Amino acid sequence: MRREDFERLCRNWPFGRGHALAGAVLPLVRSHQAGRGGGKLPVIWIETCDSGDNNISFLNTAAPYVDQVFSGMIDLIYSNTFMAAQGADALALLQDALVRAGQGRRRYTLVVEGAIPLGGRGRYAVIAWTPSGPLTAYDAVRWLGKEAEYVVALGTCAAFGGPSAARPNPTESVGVGDVLDRTVINVSGCPVNPDWFVGTLAHLLLYGMPELDERGRPVLFYGSTVHRHCQRRSYFDQKVFAKRLGDRECMFSLGCAGPKTYADCPYRLWVDHVSWPVKANTPCIGCTNPDFPDGSTPFFAPLPEKAGQQGKAGQP
Ligand code: SF4
């Protein structure tokens, strides 16, 4: 399958019948593994400062299902959430992966879920305790980021700091791109839609780096605003606005951040493609944005009245 066809399939899959994408992706992965000598995508997944929402959302993946991702798509070398190893055994997996990658034997994709605290010498997020002291999230990302083939920032905390970096940001948290001098693929969202993450992994495995927007997000999922495809757009165009939650009209008046938010939620939907915030009668809060959440608050104030400032490290 050509790369353009794969990207079209990812974009259009919510409109297809049944599990068309799963049916297409898994055979593609298998033929990739068999035909070109490629294996599964080696992944190191570390969790830093976040709420764990992204790995929970990932478990909702339906195209492919989560067991198919683990058994057929990725080789999960390390994940403090999903692996069985603990303590020194878990740390040894990281060290071994790094050595092998440094020798050019097997490069991995580093997935970082959560922001990186810089305050307190990084000790607000400790990945592991080693004989030489704590391994902070900052140290781990800098250490593992050097030899990774790709780096994926999973969720808005990892991509841009997100809620972990919201004002007053006492941990001085920042996004992964702020501590690595290399391209970081920002798969933002609070949480991330599982299609955005699994689709990005599939693209890396089959075709390499996807096209990214100016914020480092894969264009095939973040290429247009929520507002552009919203089912209530005709109300907005006619300037007919909701007065209270539950009204059927456009919720710009109730703080909807859809006009400035890039994501395909209106047609991809969530929870196995069932619903999304506006369909559930609540405004989009702009969770994929670089200035989320400070730029989205107060959540129910119209866009021009929101704070519109970022809570990055060092800002009041
Ligand atoms: S509800 Fe939000 S996304 Fe939908 S049309 Fe209104 S402002 Fe745009």
Coordinates of C-alpha atoms and ligand atoms in Angstrom, one line a residue:
M1 CA 0.0 0.0 0.0
R2 CA 1.3 3.4 -0.9
R3 CA 1.9 5.9 1.9
E4 CA -0.7 8.3 0.5
D5 CA -3.3 5.5 0.5
F6 CA -2.4 4.6 4.1
E7 CA -2.8 8.2 5.2
R8 CA -6.2 8.5 3.4
L9 CA -7.3 5.3 5.1
C10 CA -6.4 6.7 8.6
R11 CA -8.2 10.0 7.9
N12 CA -11.3 8.4 6.5
W13 CA -11.6 5.3 8.7
P14 CA -14.4 6.7 10.9
F15 CA -16.6 6.8 7.8
G16 CA -15.8 3.2 6.8
R17 CA -17.7 0.1 7.8
G18 CA -16.6 -2.1 10.6
H19 CA -13.0 -2.2 11.5
A20 CA -11.6 -1.4 8.1
L21 CA -8.4 0.2 9.4
A22 CA -7.6 -2.7 11.7
G23 CA -8.3 -5.1 8.8
A24 CA -5.9 -3.1 6.7
V25 CA -3.1 -2.2 9.1
L26 CA -2.4 -5.6 10.5
P27 CA -1.8 -7.4 7.2
L28 CA 0.3 -4.4 6.2
V29 CA 2.4 -4.8 9.3
R30 CA 2.7 -8.6 8.7
S31 CA 3.8 -8.1 5.1
H32 CA 6.3 -5.4 6.2
Q33 CA 7.7 -7.9 8.8
A34 CA 7.9 -10.7 6.3
G35 CA 8.9 -8.9 3.1
R36 CA 11.5 -6.3 4.1
G37 CA 13.1 -8.0 7.0
G38 CA 11.5 -5.5 9.3
G39 CA 10.3 -6.5 12.8
K40 CA 7.9 -4.9 15.1
L41 CA 8.5 -1.3 16.2
P42 CA 10.8 -1.4 19.3
V43 CA 9.3 1.0 21.9
I44 CA 10.5 2.4 25.2
W45 CA 7.6 4.1 26.9
I46 CA 8.3 6.1 30.0
E47 CA 5.8 8.0 32.1
T48 CA 6.8 11.2 33.8
C49 CA 4.5 14.0 35.2
D50 CA 0.9 13.3 34.0
S51 CA -2.3 11.8 35.2
G52 CA -1.9 8.5 33.4
D53 CA -4.9 9.4 31.2
N54 CA -3.1 8.7 28.0
N55 CA -2.3 5.1 28.7
I56 CA -5.9 4.6 29.8
S57 CA -7.2 6.2 26.6
F58 CA -4.7 4.0 24.6
L59 CA -6.4 0.9 26.1
N60 CA -9.5 2.0 24.2
T61 CA -7.9 1.5 20.8
A62 CA -10.1 -0.4 18.4
A63 CA -8.2 -0.2 15.2
P64 CA -6.2 -2.4 16.0
Y65 CA -7.2 -3.6 19.5
V66 CA -4.7 -3.2 22.3
D67 CA -3.7 -6.9 22.3
Q68 CA -3.1 -6.7 18.5
V69 CA -0.9 -3.6 19.0
F70 CA 1.2 -5.5 21.6
S71 CA 1.4 -8.8 19.8
G72 CA 1.6 -7.6 16.2
M73 CA 2.8 -4.0 15.9
I74 CA 5.2 -3.0 18.7
D75 CA 7.9 -4.7 20.7
L76 CA 7.4 -3.0 24.1
I77 CA 10.8 -3.0 25.7
Y78 CA 9.9 -1.0 28.7
S79 CA 6.8 0.6 30.2
N80 CA 6.3 1.1 33.9
T81 CA 2.5 0.6 33.3
F82 CA 2.4 -2.4 31.0
M83 CA 5.5 -4.5 31.8
A84 CA 5.9 -7.1 34.4
A85 CA 9.5 -6.4 35.3
Q86 CA 10.2 -4.2 38.3
G87 CA 13.2 -2.6 40.1
A88 CA 16.6 -3.5 38.9
D89 CA 15.3 -5.9 36.3
A90 CA 13.3 -3.1 34.7
L91 CA 16.2 -0.7 34.8
A92 CA 18.4 -3.4 33.1
L93 CA 16.0 -3.4 30.2
L94 CA 16.6 0.3 29.6
Q95 CA 20.3 0.0 29.9
D96 CA 20.4 -3.0 27.5
A97 CA 18.3 -1.2 24.9
L98 CA 20.5 1.8 25.1
V99 CA 23.7 -0.2 24.6
R100 CA 22.2 -2.1 21.7
A101 CA 21.0 1.1 20.0
G102 CA 24.4 2.7 20.6
Q103 CA 26.0 -0.2 18.8
G104 CA 23.6 0.3 15.9
R105 CA 22.0 -3.0 16.5
R106 CA 18.4 -2.0 17.3
R107 CA 17.2 1.5 17.5
Y108 CA 14.0 2.1 19.4
T109 CA 11.2 4.7 19.5
L110 CA 11.1 6.6 22.7
V111 CA 7.5 7.4 23.8
V112 CA 7.3 9.9 26.7
E113 CA 4.0 10.4 28.5
G114 CA 4.0 13.4 30.7
A115 CA 5.9 16.6 31.2
I116 CA 9.5 17.1 32.4
P117 CA 9.9 18.9 35.7
L118 CA 13.1 21.1 35.8
G119 CA 12.5 22.4 39.3
G120 CA 14.0 20.7 42.4
R121 CA 16.8 19.4 40.3
G122 CA 14.2 17.3 38.4
R123 CA 13.2 15.3 41.5
Y124 CA 9.5 15.9 41.1
A125 CA 9.6 12.9 38.7
V126 CA 12.0 10.1 39.4
I127 CA 11.9 7.2 37.0
A128 CA 14.1 4.8 38.9
W129 CA 16.5 4.6 41.8
T130 CA 19.9 3.5 40.8
P131 CA 23.1 2.7 42.9
S132 CA 24.3 6.2 41.9
G133 CA 21.1 8.0 42.9
P134 CA 17.7 8.9 41.5
L135 CA 17.1 8.7 37.7
T136 CA 14.9 11.8 37.1
A137 CA 12.6 12.2 34.1
Y138 CA 14.9 14.8 32.8
D139 CA 17.9 12.5 33.0
A140 CA 16.0 9.6 31.5
V141 CA 14.7 11.6 28.5
R142 CA 18.1 13.1 27.8
W143 CA 19.7 9.7 28.2
L144 CA 17.3 7.7 26.1
G145 CA 16.5 10.5 23.6
K146 CA 20.1 10.4 22.3
E147 CA 19.9 6.9 20.8
A148 CA 16.2 6.8 19.9
E149 CA 15.3 6.6 16.2
Y150 CA 12.1 8.6 16.9
V151 CA 10.8 10.5 19.9
V152 CA 7.1 10.6 20.4
A153 CA 5.6 13.0 23.1
L154 CA 2.3 11.4 24.1
G155 CA -0.3 13.7 25.4
T156 CA -0.3 17.5 25.9
C157 CA 1.9 17.4 29.0
A158 CA 4.6 15.7 27.1
A159 CA 4.1 17.7 24.0
F160 CA 3.8 21.2 25.5
G161 CA 3.8 21.0 29.3
G162 CA 0.0 20.9 29.5
P163 CA -1.7 20.7 32.9
S164 CA 1.6 19.8 34.5
A165 CA 3.0 23.1 33.5
A166 CA -0.2 25.2 34.2
R167 CA 0.2 28.4 36.2
P168 CA 1.8 28.7 38.7
N169 CA 3.8 25.7 37.5
P170 CA 5.6 25.0 40.8
T171 CA 7.6 22.1 39.4
E172 CA 8.8 24.2 36.4
S173 CA 7.6 21.5 34.0
V174 CA 8.2 21.7 30.3
G175 CA 7.5 19.6 27.2
V176 CA 9.9 17.0 25.9
G177 CA 10.8 19.2 23.0
D178 CA 12.2 21.8 25.4
V179 CA 14.8 19.4 26.8
L180 CA 15.9 17.6 23.6
D181 CA 17.7 19.1 20.7
R182 CA 16.0 17.0 18.0
T183 CA 12.6 16.5 16.3
V184 CA 9.9 15.4 18.7
I185 CA 6.6 14.1 17.3
N186 CA 3.9 15.8 19.4
V187 CA 0.8 13.6 19.6
S188 CA -1.1 16.0 21.9
G189 CA -4.4 15.7 23.6
C190 CA -5.6 15.5 27.2
P191 CA -5.9 12.6 26.8
V192 CA -4.8 11.5 23.4
N193 CA -7.2 9.8 21.1
P194 CA -6.0 6.3 20.7
D195 CA -6.2 6.5 16.9
W196 CA -3.8 9.4 16.9
F197 CA -1.2 7.5 18.8
V198 CA -1.6 4.0 17.3
G199 CA -1.8 5.6 13.8
T200 CA 1.4 7.5 14.4
L201 CA 3.2 4.3 15.6
A202 CA 1.9 2.5 12.5
H203 CA 3.2 5.3 10.3
L204 CA 6.6 5.1 11.9
L205 CA 6.8 1.4 11.4
L206 CA 5.6 1.3 7.8
Y207 CA 6.7 4.7 6.3
G208 CA 8.9 6.5 8.8
M209 CA 8.4 10.0 10.0
P210 CA 4.9 11.5 9.2
E211 CA 4.4 15.0 8.0
L212 CA 4.3 17.3 10.9
D213 CA 2.7 20.8 11.4
E214 CA 4.6 23.7 12.8
R215 CA 4.0 22.4 16.3
G216 CA 5.4 19.0 15.5
R217 CA 2.0 17.3 15.3
P218 CA 1.2 14.7 12.6
V219 CA -0.9 16.5 10.0
L220 CA -3.0 13.5 9.2
F221 CA -4.7 13.8 12.6
Y222 CA -4.2 17.5 13.4
G223 CA -4.6 19.1 10.0
S224 CA -7.7 21.1 10.5
T225 CA -9.6 22.8 13.3
V226 CA -12.4 21.2 15.4
H227 CA -14.5 24.2 14.3
R228 CA -14.1 23.4 10.6
H229 CA -15.9 20.0 10.9
C230 CA -18.1 20.7 13.8
Q231 CA -21.8 19.6 13.5
R232 CA -22.9 22.9 14.9
R233 CA -20.9 25.0 12.5
S234 CA -24.1 26.2 10.6
Y235 CA -25.3 27.7 13.9
F236 CA -22.0 29.6 14.3
D237 CA -22.1 30.8 10.7
Q238 CA -25.6 32.2 11.3
K239 CA -24.5 33.6 14.7
V240 CA -27.0 31.5 16.6
F241 CA -25.5 30.7 20.0
A242 CA -26.4 28.5 23.0
K243 CA -27.5 30.3 26.1
R244 CA -26.9 27.3 28.5
L245 CA -25.5 23.8 28.4
G246 CA -27.9 21.4 26.7
D247 CA -29.0 23.9 24.1
R248 CA -28.5 22.7 20.6
E249 CA -26.9 25.8 19.1
C250 CA -23.2 26.7 18.7
M251 CA -21.3 26.8 22.1
F252 CA -18.9 29.6 21.2
S253 CA -20.9 31.7 23.7
L254 CA -20.2 29.0 26.4
G255 CA -16.4 29.0 25.9
C256 CA -15.9 26.5 23.0
A257 CA -12.3 26.6 21.9
G258 CA -13.0 24.7 18.7
P259 CA -12.1 27.6 16.4
K260 CA -8.4 27.6 17.6
T261 CA -8.0 23.9 18.2
Y262 CA -6.5 21.5 15.7
A263 CA -7.8 17.9 15.9
D264 CA -10.3 15.7 14.0
C265 CA -12.6 14.9 17.0
P266 CA -15.8 15.9 15.2
Y267 CA -15.6 13.0 12.8
R268 CA -13.1 10.6 14.4
L269 CA -15.0 10.6 17.7
W270 CA -13.9 8.9 21.0
V271 CA -14.5 5.7 22.9
D272 CA -14.5 3.5 19.9
H273 CA -15.9 6.3 17.7
V274 CA -19.1 6.9 19.7
S275 CA -19.1 10.6 20.8
W276 CA -17.1 13.8 21.3
P277 CA -17.5 16.8 23.7
V278 CA -19.8 19.0 21.5
K279 CA -22.0 15.9 20.6
A280 CA -22.2 15.4 24.4
N281 CA -23.3 19.0 24.9
T282 CA -20.1 20.4 26.4
P283 CA -17.7 22.9 24.7
C284 CA -14.3 21.8 23.2
I285 CA -11.7 22.9 25.8
G286 CA -8.9 22.9 23.4
C287 CA -6.9 20.1 24.9
T288 CA -4.5 19.6 22.0
N289 CA -3.3 23.2 22.0
P290 CA 0.2 24.3 23.1
D291 CA -1.4 26.8 25.5
F292 CA -3.7 24.3 27.2
P293 CA -5.0 24.6 29.9
D294 CA -4.1 28.2 30.7
G295 CA -5.1 29.5 27.3
S296 CA -8.5 27.7 27.6
T297 CA -9.5 29.1 31.0
P298 CA -12.0 30.0 32.3
F299 CA -13.4 27.1 30.4
F300 CA -16.9 28.6 30.0
A301 CA -15.8 32.1 29.0
P302 CA -16.0 32.9 25.3
L303 CA -12.6 32.7 23.5
P304 CA -11.8 36.4 23.5
E305 CA -12.2 36.5 27.3
K306 CA -10.0 33.6 28.1
A307 CA -6.6 34.2 29.7
G308 CA -4.7 33.2 26.6
Q309 CA -1.3 32.9 28.3
Q310 CA 0.9 29.9 28.7
G311 CA 2.0 28.6 32.1
K312 CA 5.5 27.6 31.0
A313 CA 8.4 27.3 33.3
G314 CA 9.5 30.5 34.9
Q315 CA 6.3 32.4 34.2
P316 CA 4.1 33.7 37.0
Ligands
SF4_1 S1 -19.6 24.4 19.0 FE1 -17.5 25.1 19.0 S2 -16.5 24.0 17.3 FE2 -18.7 23.8 17.0 S3 -19.2 25.5 15.6 FE3 -19.5 26.3 17.7 S4 -17.5 27.2 18.2 FE4 -17.2 25.9 16.4

